[in-house]
Coordinates of C-alpha atoms in Angstrom, one line a residue:
M1 CA 5.0 10.3 -11.7
K2 CA 5.6 12.8 -14.3
L3 CA 6.8 11.5 -17.9
R4 CA 10.0 12.6 -19.3
R5 CA 9.8 14.2 -22.9
Y6 CA 10.9 12.3 -25.9
A7 CA 14.5 12.9 -26.7
P8 CA 15.5 12.7 -30.6
L9 CA 15.8 9.0 -31.5
V10 CA 19.5 9.3 -32.5
M11 CA 20.4 10.6 -29.0
L12 CA 18.4 7.9 -27.2
L13 CA 20.1 5.1 -29.3
L14 CA 23.5 6.8 -28.6
C15 CA 22.8 7.2 -24.9
A16 CA 21.8 3.5 -24.6
T17 CA 24.9 2.5 -26.4
V18 CA 27.2 4.5 -24.0
A19 CA 25.2 3.1 -21.0
L20 CA 25.8 -0.4 -22.1
A21 CA 29.5 0.1 -22.6
A22 CA 30.0 2.2 -19.6
E23 CA 28.6 -0.3 -17.1
N24 CA 27.6 -3.9 -18.6
T25 CA 25.8 -5.1 -15.4
P26 CA 22.4 -6.7 -15.1
R27 CA 21.4 -3.9 -12.8
A28 CA 22.5 -1.2 -15.4
A29 CA 20.8 -2.9 -18.3
Y30 CA 17.5 -3.4 -16.1
E31 CA 17.5 0.2 -15.4
T32 CA 18.0 1.5 -19.1
Y33 CA 15.4 -1.1 -20.1
R34 CA 12.9 0.4 -17.7
E35 CA 13.8 4.0 -18.6
A36 CA 13.1 3.1 -22.2
L37 CA 9.7 1.5 -21.2
L38 CA 8.7 4.6 -19.2
D39 CA 9.7 6.9 -21.9
G40 CA 7.9 5.1 -24.5
D41 CA 11.0 4.4 -26.4
F42 CA 10.3 1.3 -28.4
E43 CA 13.5 1.2 -30.4
T44 CA 15.8 1.3 -27.4
F45 CA 13.6 -1.1 -25.6
K46 CA 14.3 -3.7 -28.3
Q47 CA 17.9 -3.3 -27.6
F48 CA 17.5 -5.1 -24.3
I49 CA 15.3 -8.1 -25.6
P50 CA 17.0 -11.4 -26.3
D51 CA 17.3 -12.2 -30.0
A52 CA 15.1 -15.4 -29.6
Q53 CA 12.1 -12.9 -28.5
L54 CA 12.6 -10.1 -30.9
G55 CA 10.0 -11.9 -33.3
E56 CA 7.5 -11.2 -30.8
W57 CA 7.9 -7.5 -31.2
Q58 CA 7.5 -7.5 -35.0
G59 CA 4.1 -6.6 -36.9
E60 CA 1.5 -4.2 -36.6
D61 CA 0.5 -4.8 -33.0
A62 CA 3.9 -4.4 -31.6
Q63 CA 3.5 -1.0 -30.6
E64 CA 0.2 -1.7 -28.8
K65 CA 2.0 -4.8 -27.0
F66 CA 4.7 -2.4 -25.9
L67 CA 2.3 0.0 -24.4
D68 CA 0.4 -3.0 -22.7
L69 CA 3.8 -4.3 -21.2
R70 CA 4.6 -0.7 -20.1
Q71 CA 1.3 -0.5 -18.1
S72 CA 2.3 -4.0 -16.4
I73 CA 5.3 -2.5 -14.5
P74 CA 5.4 -0.3 -11.4
A75 CA 5.9 3.3 -12.1
E76 CA 8.7 3.4 -9.4
L77 CA 10.6 0.6 -7.7
K78 CA 13.7 -0.2 -5.7
I79 CA 16.2 -2.7 -6.7
A80 CA 16.9 -4.8 -3.5
G81 CA 19.7 -6.9 -4.9
V82 CA 21.1 -8.8 -8.0
A83 CA 22.0 -12.5 -8.2
E84 CA 24.5 -13.3 -11.1
S85 CA 25.3 -16.8 -12.2
G86 CA 27.4 -17.1 -15.4
E87 CA 25.2 -16.0 -18.3
K88 CA 22.0 -15.7 -16.3
A89 CA 21.0 -13.0 -13.5
R90 CA 18.1 -12.2 -11.5
V91 CA 17.2 -8.9 -10.3
L92 CA 15.1 -8.6 -7.2
A93 CA 13.1 -5.4 -7.3
K94 CA 10.4 -4.3 -4.9
C95 CA 7.5 -1.8 -5.0
G96 CA 5.6 -1.5 -1.5
G97 CA 4.9 -5.1 -0.5
T98 CA 5.0 -6.3 -4.0
S99 CA 8.2 -8.2 -5.8
G100 CA 8.9 -8.5 -9.3
E101 CA 10.3 -11.5 -11.3
V102 CA 13.2 -10.2 -13.5
E103 CA 15.3 -12.6 -15.4
M104 CA 18.3 -11.5 -17.3
V105 CA 20.5 -13.3 -19.8
L106 CA 24.0 -12.4 -21.3
E107 CA 23.9 -12.4 -25.0
K108 CA 26.7 -11.2 -27.2
G109 CA 28.3 -9.5 -24.3
A110 CA 25.3 -7.4 -23.2
W111 CA 22.7 -8.2 -20.6
K112 CA 19.1 -8.6 -21.9
V113 CA 15.8 -8.8 -20.0
A114 CA 14.1 -12.2 -20.6
R115 CA 11.4 -11.8 -18.1
D116 CA 9.8 -8.9 -16.2
E117 CA 6.6 -9.8 -14.4
W118 CA 4.7 -8.3 -11.3
E119 CA 1.9 -9.5 -9.4
G120 CA -0.5 -7.8 -7.1
D121 CA -1.4 -4.2 -7.0
F122 CA 0.9 -1.1 -7.3
A123 CA 1.2 2.2 -9.1
R124 CA 1.4 2.0 -12.7
P125 CA 2.8 4.6 -15.1
A126 CA 0.5 7.0 -16.4
P127 CA -0.9 6.3 -20.0
K128 CA 1.7 7.2 -22.8
T129 CA -0.7 8.0 -25.5
P130 CA 0.4 11.1 -27.8
A131 CA -2.3 14.0 -27.9
P132 CA -3.7 14.8 -31.4
P133 CA -1.7 16.8 -33.5
V134 CA -2.7 20.6 -33.0
A135 CA -3.3 20.8 -37.0
E136 CA -5.7 18.0 -36.9
R137 CA -7.9 19.2 -34.1
R138 CA -11.3 20.6 -34.8
P139 CA -12.3 24.0 -33.8
A140 CA -12.9 24.4 -30.1
I141 CA -16.6 24.5 -29.0
E142 CA -18.0 28.0 -28.3
P143 CA -18.6 27.8 -24.4
K144 CA -22.3 27.9 -23.7
E145 CA -24.4 29.0 -20.6
K146 CA -24.6 26.1 -18.3
P147 CA -28.2 25.1 -18.4
A148 CA -30.3 24.0 -15.4
A149 CA -30.6 20.2 -15.4
G150 CA -34.1 19.3 -16.9
N151 CA -35.7 16.2 -15.8
D152 CA -36.7 14.9 -19.3
E153 CA -34.9 12.8 -22.1
E154 CA -34.1 15.8 -24.3
S155 CA -31.9 17.4 -21.5
V156 CA -30.0 14.1 -20.9
K157 CA -29.5 13.5 -24.7
T158 CA -28.2 17.0 -25.1
A159 CA -25.8 16.8 -22.3
Y160 CA -24.4 13.4 -23.8
L161 CA -24.1 14.9 -27.3
N162 CA -22.4 18.1 -25.9
Y163 CA -20.0 15.6 -24.1
R164 CA -19.3 13.9 -27.4
K165 CA -18.6 17.0 -29.3
A166 CA -15.9 18.2 -26.8
I167 CA -14.2 14.7 -27.2
M168 CA -14.3 14.7 -31.0
A169 CA -12.9 18.2 -30.9
G170 CA -10.1 17.5 -28.7
D171 CA -11.3 20.3 -26.4
L172 CA -10.3 19.5 -22.9
E173 CA -11.6 22.7 -21.2
E174 CA -15.1 22.2 -22.7
L175 CA -15.0 18.5 -21.9
K176 CA -14.7 19.3 -18.1
N177 CA -18.1 21.2 -18.4
H178 CA -19.7 17.9 -19.3
V179 CA -18.1 15.3 -16.9
V180 CA -18.4 14.9 -13.2
E181 CA -15.6 16.2 -11.0
E182 CA -14.3 12.5 -10.2
K183 CA -14.1 12.0 -13.9
I184 CA -11.9 15.2 -14.3
K185 CA -9.5 13.8 -11.6
E186 CA -9.1 10.6 -13.6
L187 CA -7.8 12.3 -16.6
G188 CA -4.6 12.8 -14.7
D189 CA -1.5 14.6 -15.7
D190 CA -1.4 13.5 -19.2
A191 CA -5.0 14.6 -19.7
A192 CA -4.6 15.5 -23.4
G193 CA -3.2 12.0 -24.0
T194 CA -6.1 10.4 -22.0
L195 CA -8.5 12.3 -24.0
A196 CA -7.1 11.1 -27.2
M197 CA -7.3 7.5 -26.0
I198 CA -11.0 8.1 -24.9
K199 CA -11.5 9.4 -28.5
G200 CA -10.0 6.3 -29.9
F201 CA -12.5 4.0 -28.3
M202 CA -15.5 6.1 -29.1
P203 CA -17.5 5.6 -32.6
P204 CA -17.4 8.8 -34.8
E205 CA -21.1 8.5 -35.0
V206 CA -23.9 7.2 -32.5
K207 CA -27.6 6.4 -32.5
I208 CA -29.3 6.9 -29.2
K209 CA -31.6 3.9 -28.7
G210 CA -33.2 4.6 -25.3
V211 CA -32.8 6.9 -22.1
S212 CA -33.9 6.0 -18.6
I213 CA -34.0 8.5 -15.7
D214 CA -34.1 7.9 -12.1
R215 CA -34.3 11.3 -10.2
D216 CA -30.6 12.5 -10.4
R217 CA -29.3 9.6 -12.3
A218 CA -29.8 8.8 -16.1
T219 CA -28.8 5.9 -18.5
I220 CA -28.5 6.2 -22.2
E221 CA -28.2 3.0 -24.4
V222 CA -26.4 3.9 -27.7
S223 CA -25.2 2.0 -30.9
G224 CA -22.3 2.9 -33.2
K225 CA -19.2 1.3 -34.6
A226 CA -16.6 1.7 -32.0
A227 CA -13.0 0.2 -31.6
L228 CA -12.3 -3.5 -31.2
G229 CA -15.7 -4.4 -33.0
N230 CA -17.7 -2.9 -30.2
D231 CA -21.0 -1.5 -31.3
A232 CA -23.4 -1.2 -28.1
G233 CA -22.6 1.4 -25.5
T234 CA -24.0 2.4 -22.1
V235 CA -23.6 5.9 -20.9
E236 CA -24.2 6.8 -17.2
L237 CA -25.1 10.4 -16.3
A238 CA -25.6 12.2 -13.0
I239 CA -26.8 15.8 -12.0
E240 CA -23.9 17.8 -10.8
D241 CA -23.8 21.6 -10.3
N242 CA -27.5 21.5 -11.5
R243 CA -26.7 20.2 -14.9
W244 CA -26.4 16.6 -16.4
K245 CA -22.9 15.4 -16.6
V246 CA -21.4 12.0 -17.9
V247 CA -20.0 9.7 -15.1
S248 CA -19.0 6.7 -17.4
E249 CA -19.2 5.4 -21.0
S250 CA -18.7 1.9 -21.8
W251 CA -18.7 0.0 -25.2
R252 CA -19.2 -3.8 -25.8
A253 CA -20.1 -6.1 -28.8
G254 CA -23.7 -6.4 -29.2
E255 CA -25.4 -9.8 -29.5
K256 CA -25.3 -10.7 -33.2
E257 CA -28.0 -13.0 -34.8
E258 CA -25.2 -15.7 -35.6
E259 CA -24.4 -15.6 -31.8
K260 CA -28.0 -16.2 -30.9
R261 CA -28.1 -19.3 -33.1
A262 CA -24.6 -20.5 -32.1
E263 CA -24.6 -24.1 -30.9
P264 CA -22.9 -24.6 -27.4
A265 CA -19.2 -24.7 -27.8
A266 CA -18.3 -27.7 -25.6
V267 CA -20.5 -30.9 -24.8
G268 CA -20.1 -32.7 -21.6
V269 CA -19.3 -30.0 -19.4
S270 CA -21.3 -28.1 -16.7
G271 CA -21.3 -25.0 -14.3
Q272 CA -20.7 -21.5 -15.1
I273 CA -17.5 -19.6 -15.7
A274 CA -17.2 -16.1 -14.4
F275 CA -14.6 -13.6 -15.9
I276 CA -13.9 -10.0 -16.3
D277 CA -14.4 -8.4 -19.5
N278 CA -12.8 -5.0 -20.5
R279 CA -13.5 -4.7 -24.3
S280 CA -15.7 -1.4 -23.7
G281 CA -12.8 0.2 -21.4
Q282 CA -14.9 -0.8 -18.4
Y283 CA -13.9 -3.8 -16.4
E284 CA -17.1 -5.8 -15.8
V285 CA -17.9 -9.2 -14.3
H286 CA -19.7 -11.6 -16.7
T287 CA -20.7 -15.2 -16.4
I288 CA -21.3 -17.7 -19.3
N289 CA -22.2 -21.4 -19.0
A290 CA -19.3 -23.8 -19.6
D291 CA -20.8 -25.2 -22.7
G292 CA -20.6 -21.7 -24.2
S293 CA -24.3 -20.7 -23.9
G294 CA -26.1 -18.1 -21.6
P295 CA -23.7 -15.2 -21.6
K296 CA -24.6 -12.7 -18.9
Q297 CA -23.2 -9.3 -17.7
V298 CA -23.4 -9.1 -13.7
T299 CA -21.7 -5.8 -12.9
K300 CA -22.4 -2.4 -14.5
G301 CA -20.3 0.6 -14.0
G302 CA -17.3 1.3 -11.7
G303 CA -13.5 1.0 -12.1
F304 CA -10.9 -1.6 -12.8
K305 CA -12.0 -5.0 -11.3
G306 CA -9.8 -8.0 -10.4
D307 CA -9.1 -10.7 -7.7
L308 CA -12.5 -12.4 -8.8
A309 CA -13.5 -15.3 -6.7
W310 CA -16.8 -17.4 -6.4
S311 CA -18.6 -18.2 -3.0
P312 CA -18.4 -21.7 -1.9
D313 CA -22.2 -22.0 -2.6
A314 CA -21.6 -20.5 -6.1
Q315 CA -24.3 -17.8 -5.5
K316 CA -22.1 -14.9 -5.2
F317 CA -18.8 -13.2 -6.2
V318 CA -16.0 -11.1 -4.4
F319 CA -13.8 -8.9 -6.3
S320 CA -11.6 -5.8 -5.9
M321 CA -12.3 -2.6 -7.7
H322 CA -10.4 0.7 -8.2
D323 CA -10.2 3.5 -10.6
I324 CA -7.4 6.1 -11.2
S325 CA -8.4 8.3 -8.5
S326 CA -9.0 6.0 -5.7
D327 CA -7.8 3.2 -3.5
E328 CA -8.7 -0.5 -4.0
D329 CA -12.0 -1.7 -2.1
L330 CA -13.6 -5.1 -2.1
Y331 CA -17.2 -5.9 -3.2
V332 CA -19.5 -8.8 -3.0
V333 CA -22.1 -9.2 -5.8
D334 CA -24.8 -11.9 -6.2
A335 CA -25.0 -13.8 -9.4
D336 CA -28.0 -11.8 -10.3
G337 CA -26.2 -8.3 -9.9
G338 CA -27.0 -7.1 -6.3
Q339 CA -24.0 -5.6 -4.9
V340 CA -22.6 -5.0 -1.5
R341 CA -19.4 -2.9 -0.7
L342 CA -17.3 -4.7 1.8
T343 CA -14.5 -2.1 2.5
E344 CA -14.0 1.8 2.0
N345 CA -10.9 3.2 3.5
E346 CA -7.5 4.6 2.4
A347 CA -6.0 1.3 1.7
K348 CA -5.3 -1.3 -1.3
D349 CA -7.5 -4.4 -0.3
C350 CA -6.8 -7.4 -2.5
F351 CA -6.4 -11.2 -2.6
P352 CA -9.8 -12.1 -1.1
T353 CA -10.5 -15.7 -0.1
W354 CA -13.9 -17.1 1.2
S355 CA -14.4 -19.1 4.4
P356 CA -15.6 -22.6 3.6
D357 CA -19.1 -21.7 5.0
G358 CA -19.4 -18.4 2.8
L359 CA -19.9 -16.2 5.8
Q360 CA -16.5 -14.4 5.9
I361 CA -13.8 -13.1 3.6
A362 CA -10.2 -12.7 4.6
F363 CA -8.0 -10.4 2.5
V364 CA -4.8 -8.5 2.3
S365 CA -4.8 -4.7 3.1
T366 CA -2.0 -2.3 2.3
P367 CA -2.7 1.1 4.1
R368 CA -2.0 4.3 2.7
E369 CA -0.6 7.2 4.7
S370 CA -1.5 10.5 3.3
V371 CA 1.2 13.1 2.8
E372 CA 1.1 16.8 2.6
G373 CA 0.2 18.2 -0.7
G374 CA -1.8 15.2 -1.7
G375 CA -1.4 11.5 -2.5
G376 CA 0.2 9.0 -0.3
V377 CA 2.6 6.5 0.7
Y378 CA 1.6 2.7 1.0
Q379 CA 2.7 0.9 4.1
S380 CA 3.2 -2.6 4.8
P381 CA 0.3 -5.1 4.3
D382 CA -1.6 -7.0 6.9
I383 CA -4.6 -9.6 6.9
Y384 CA -8.1 -8.6 7.6
V385 CA -11.4 -10.4 7.9
V386 CA -15.0 -9.2 7.3
N387 CA -18.4 -10.7 7.2
S388 CA -19.6 -11.4 3.6
D389 CA -22.3 -8.7 4.1
G390 CA -19.7 -6.1 5.0
S391 CA -20.1 -6.1 8.9
Q392 CA -17.5 -6.9 11.6
L393 CA -14.3 -5.9 9.8
R394 CA -11.4 -6.8 12.1
Q395 CA -7.7 -7.1 11.6
L396 CA -6.1 -10.5 11.9
T397 CA -2.3 -9.8 11.8
N398 CA -0.5 -6.9 13.2
S399 CA 3.1 -7.5 12.3
G400 CA 3.7 -5.5 9.1
K401 CA 5.5 -8.5 7.8
V402 CA 2.8 -9.8 5.5
T403 CA 3.7 -10.0 1.8
S404 CA 1.3 -8.7 -0.9
D405 CA 0.6 -12.2 -2.3
P406 CA -2.4 -14.4 -2.6
I407 CA -3.8 -15.9 0.8
A408 CA -5.7 -19.1 1.3
W409 CA -8.4 -20.1 3.8
S410 CA -8.2 -23.7 5.1
P411 CA -10.9 -26.1 4.2
E412 CA -11.5 -26.7 7.9
G413 CA -12.1 -23.1 8.3
D414 CA -9.7 -22.5 11.2
A415 CA -6.8 -20.9 9.6
V416 CA -5.6 -18.9 6.7
A417 CA -2.1 -19.5 5.1
F418 CA -0.1 -16.5 3.9
T419 CA 3.4 -15.5 3.0
S420 CA 5.5 -13.2 5.3
M421 CA 9.0 -11.8 5.0
E422 CA 11.0 -11.3 8.1
D423 CA 14.7 -11.6 9.1
N424 CA 15.7 -11.2 5.4
D425 CA 13.8 -14.3 4.4
W426 CA 10.5 -15.5 3.2
H427 CA 8.0 -17.7 5.2
I428 CA 4.8 -19.7 4.6
C429 CA 2.8 -19.2 7.8
T430 CA -0.8 -19.9 9.0
I431 CA -2.8 -18.0 11.4
D432 CA -5.5 -19.2 13.6
V433 CA -8.7 -17.1 12.7
G434 CA -10.0 -17.4 16.1
S435 CA -7.1 -16.9 18.4
G436 CA -4.7 -15.0 16.0
E437 CA -1.9 -17.5 16.7
I438 CA 0.6 -17.5 13.9
K439 CA 2.7 -20.6 13.1
R440 CA 5.8 -20.5 10.7
L441 CA 5.7 -23.7 8.7
V442 CA 8.7 -23.0 6.4
S443 CA 11.4 -20.6 5.5
S444 CA 12.5 -20.7 1.9
D445 CA 13.9 -18.3 -0.6
R446 CA 11.0 -16.4 -2.4
C447 CA 8.2 -19.0 -1.2
S448 CA 4.8 -17.6 -2.0
S449 CA 1.2 -18.6 -3.1
P450 CA 0.5 -21.3 -0.6
A451 CA -2.6 -23.5 -1.6
W452 CA -4.4 -26.0 0.4
S453 CA -5.3 -29.5 -0.6
P454 CA -9.1 -30.1 -0.6
D455 CA -8.7 -32.1 2.5
G456 CA -6.8 -29.6 4.3
E457 CA -3.9 -31.8 5.2
R458 CA -1.3 -30.3 2.7
L459 CA -0.1 -27.1 1.3
A460 CA 1.5 -26.6 -2.1
F461 CA 3.6 -23.4 -2.9
S462 CA 6.2 -21.9 -5.0
T463 CA 9.8 -21.2 -3.9
W464 CA 13.4 -21.2 -5.0
I465 CA 15.8 -23.9 -4.2
D466 CA 19.4 -24.6 -5.1
F467 CA 20.7 -21.1 -5.3
G468 CA 17.8 -19.6 -7.2
K469 CA 16.1 -22.4 -9.0
P470 CA 12.3 -22.2 -8.9
A471 CA 10.5 -24.9 -7.7
L472 CA 6.8 -26.3 -6.9
T473 CA 7.0 -27.7 -3.5
V474 CA 4.3 -29.6 -1.2
M475 CA 4.4 -30.2 2.6
N476 CA 2.1 -31.2 5.4
K477 CA -0.2 -28.5 7.0
D478 CA 2.4 -28.5 10.0
G479 CA 5.4 -28.0 7.9
S480 CA 6.7 -31.4 7.6
S481 CA 7.5 -33.9 4.7
L482 CA 8.6 -31.1 2.4
K483 CA 8.7 -32.6 -1.3
T484 CA 9.7 -30.9 -4.4
L485 CA 7.5 -31.8 -7.1
H486 CA 9.0 -29.8 -10.1
K487 CA 12.1 -27.5 -10.7
G488 CA 12.0 -24.9 -13.6
D489 CA 13.8 -21.9 -14.8
I490 CA 10.9 -19.5 -13.9
K491 CA 8.5 -19.2 -11.0
H492 CA 5.6 -21.4 -10.7
D493 CA 2.5 -19.4 -10.8
T494 CA -1.4 -19.8 -10.4
I495 CA -1.1 -22.9 -8.2
R496 CA -4.5 -24.7 -7.9
W497 CA -5.3 -28.2 -6.4
S498 CA -8.0 -30.1 -8.3
P499 CA -11.3 -30.4 -6.2
D500 CA -10.7 -34.2 -5.9
G501 CA -7.2 -33.5 -4.8
G502 CA -5.7 -35.8 -7.6
K503 CA -3.9 -33.0 -9.4
I504 CA -2.1 -29.8 -9.0
L505 CA -2.2 -27.2 -11.8
F506 CA 0.3 -24.5 -12.3
A507 CA 1.5 -22.0 -14.9
M508 CA 5.2 -21.5 -15.8
Q509 CA 7.0 -20.0 -18.7
G510 CA 6.8 -22.2 -21.7
A511 CA 9.4 -23.1 -24.5
Q512 CA 8.1 -20.3 -26.6
G513 CA 9.7 -17.4 -25.0
A514 CA 9.7 -15.2 -22.0
F515 CA 6.0 -13.8 -22.6
S516 CA 4.4 -17.2 -23.0
D517 CA 3.1 -18.8 -19.9
D518 CA 1.8 -22.4 -20.2
I519 CA -0.3 -24.5 -18.1
Y520 CA 0.7 -27.7 -16.4
V521 CA -0.6 -30.4 -14.4
I522 CA 1.1 -32.9 -11.9
D523 CA 0.3 -35.4 -9.4
P524 CA 0.8 -34.4 -5.9
D525 CA 3.6 -37.2 -5.6
G526 CA 5.5 -35.4 -8.5
S527 CA 4.6 -37.9 -11.2
N528 CA 2.6 -37.6 -14.4
L529 CA 3.7 -34.1 -15.4
K530 CA 1.6 -32.8 -18.4
R531 CA 1.9 -29.6 -20.4
L532 CA -1.5 -28.7 -21.5
T533 CA -0.9 -25.5 -23.7
G534 CA 2.3 -24.7 -25.6
T535 CA 1.7 -21.3 -27.6
K536 CA 3.6 -18.1 -27.8
E537 CA 0.9 -16.2 -25.9
Q538 CA 0.3 -16.3 -22.2
E539 CA -2.1 -18.8 -20.7
K540 CA -3.3 -17.5 -17.2
H541 CA -6.0 -17.3 -14.6
A542 CA -6.4 -21.1 -14.8
S543 CA -9.3 -22.7 -12.8
W544 CA -10.5 -26.3 -12.3
S545 CA -14.1 -27.4 -13.2
P546 CA -16.0 -28.7 -10.2
D547 CA -15.7 -32.4 -11.3
S548 CA -11.8 -32.0 -11.8
Q549 CA -12.1 -33.0 -15.5
W550 CA -11.4 -29.7 -17.3
I551 CA -9.6 -26.4 -16.8
A552 CA -10.6 -23.0 -17.9
Y553 CA -8.1 -20.3 -18.7
V554 CA -7.5 -17.0 -20.7
R555 CA -5.3 -16.6 -23.7
D556 CA -4.9 -13.2 -25.5
F557 CA -8.1 -11.9 -23.8
E558 CA -10.2 -15.1 -25.1
L559 CA -11.8 -17.7 -22.7
Y560 CA -10.8 -21.6 -23.3
I561 CA -11.4 -24.8 -21.6
I562 CA -9.4 -28.0 -22.2
P563 CA -9.6 -31.6 -20.7
A564 CA -7.3 -31.8 -17.7
D565 CA -6.0 -35.4 -19.0
V566 CA -5.0 -33.7 -22.4
S567 CA -7.5 -36.2 -24.2
G568 CA -9.0 -33.7 -26.3
E569 CA -8.2 -30.2 -27.8
E570 CA -8.8 -26.8 -26.3
T571 CA -12.2 -25.2 -26.8
K572 CA -12.9 -21.5 -27.1
I573 CA -16.0 -20.4 -25.2
G574 CA -18.3 -17.9 -26.4
A575 CA -18.0 -15.8 -29.5
K576 CA -14.7 -14.2 -30.5
R577 CA -15.1 -10.8 -28.9
G578 CA -12.0 -10.3 -26.9
G579 CA -11.0 -8.6 -23.5
H580 CA -11.7 -11.6 -21.3
D581 CA -9.7 -12.0 -18.2
H582 CA -9.7 -13.8 -14.5
A583 CA -11.4 -17.0 -15.8
V584 CA -13.0 -18.7 -12.6
W585 CA -15.2 -21.9 -12.8
S586 CA -17.9 -22.0 -10.3
P587 CA -17.4 -24.5 -7.6
K588 CA -20.9 -26.2 -8.2

């Protein structure tokens, strides 16, 4: 989607005021709020934020938070309906097979957006980063004759340094001579803005520490003072058009002496925690021992990574990966780094779940139908199964009614639980992996995210009851004996049974505002509700330790653990480096 140009601020404010006066409805307010987000108009955006939350949008990092929020919503969507009740309203918005949680409140006669959250994968807005002013750009580099690729370190170094010169000069045309064709596609429509963003992540000066060459591929290790405190970089190059060109460049925090000497962060905990780190601009899988020792990077290179999940024997991970120019595919990687690509097709493959024996992986796939002139339109999702070595891919459902939500393989290994939308209602279903027989267990408004109990006898899931009241619900595996464990004002996310079956954790908006998710635990009978966290930030991607005594989670891009019985304080794992996401504790 092409971004609209900024209009003068006065006119934007006037237009927003006229829109509110002309049609003061939740739908109109949400549409104007989205328009301000997509246009990068921070001042108009704040007019649609409740007063109680405005404090979260003050300070030096407010603009950065605004841009992060902008990238968390779909570039395009359809509003399917609006439910209004007094001074509250819900806007049902959809993007392909993905639905959004939009909560509205009426404040001083105007509708404000209290919550706008989306899960799953969808097309996001192009980066809104202004290009450097023309007056501040350095002179363009004079075009040089394209040299033949030399198979020596000096040729590789020269190629990288020319690439850096083009970026630091803001010379987009020259840069295209020094990056692979796939990288040029990633620059997108807002190439100048993307170039400015890349420059912002790079250190002004670098030192090349080493070069390794393997036929038509090369790796350079560099050091320098980059953004976010990163000081160690890795550059991948390849020969294309008979010359060395840059494939990727990533930066991370190098290991400091104080980190080498650091004592373990937590005592009495075991196992490993896997997480995704994006401090360098590259999304890489890392592991760290639960006591804070032994940090290790597992993957190297590639695009955005998500949907991280350990294998049952704790020897492998599955994750999804995509970049700006590709669909989303699944990969399996050994804990030591050996990688296998499971899927490669025109589709978004996500929400992988392992079979109990670790031999197969089920996932949700949303195919893309190509259209004339390039691009494509994503169709309805279905469930597929593939062996963990990438062989014997097969389609499990063929209804086109599966929603783009997490699925769960049963502990017995015979069925997969999923959410479908059919006959204008949501359903929790299971499908027999062998026969393909589908059983509809329950039909309930906005039900989603089924999670099996460890003994395979029950399912917990999120739904809405009592005319739009979110609830955490448990039922038997045949759909009987439904029991509401907890009601809230906001949807229950990240539903996880403890390995011993004695607790269920979930995340829900806390008391600190719309952008603060807290973690709770509750007994399966609905008793002993405890809130583990209560900050203004989002605690997300919570995961149980294998002994059911601890919970790992991410807050503000840092990794934490906390006792599940709230008997102690939270502990930050590892050095304060930032960029952490998708915390997953090993099952053993």
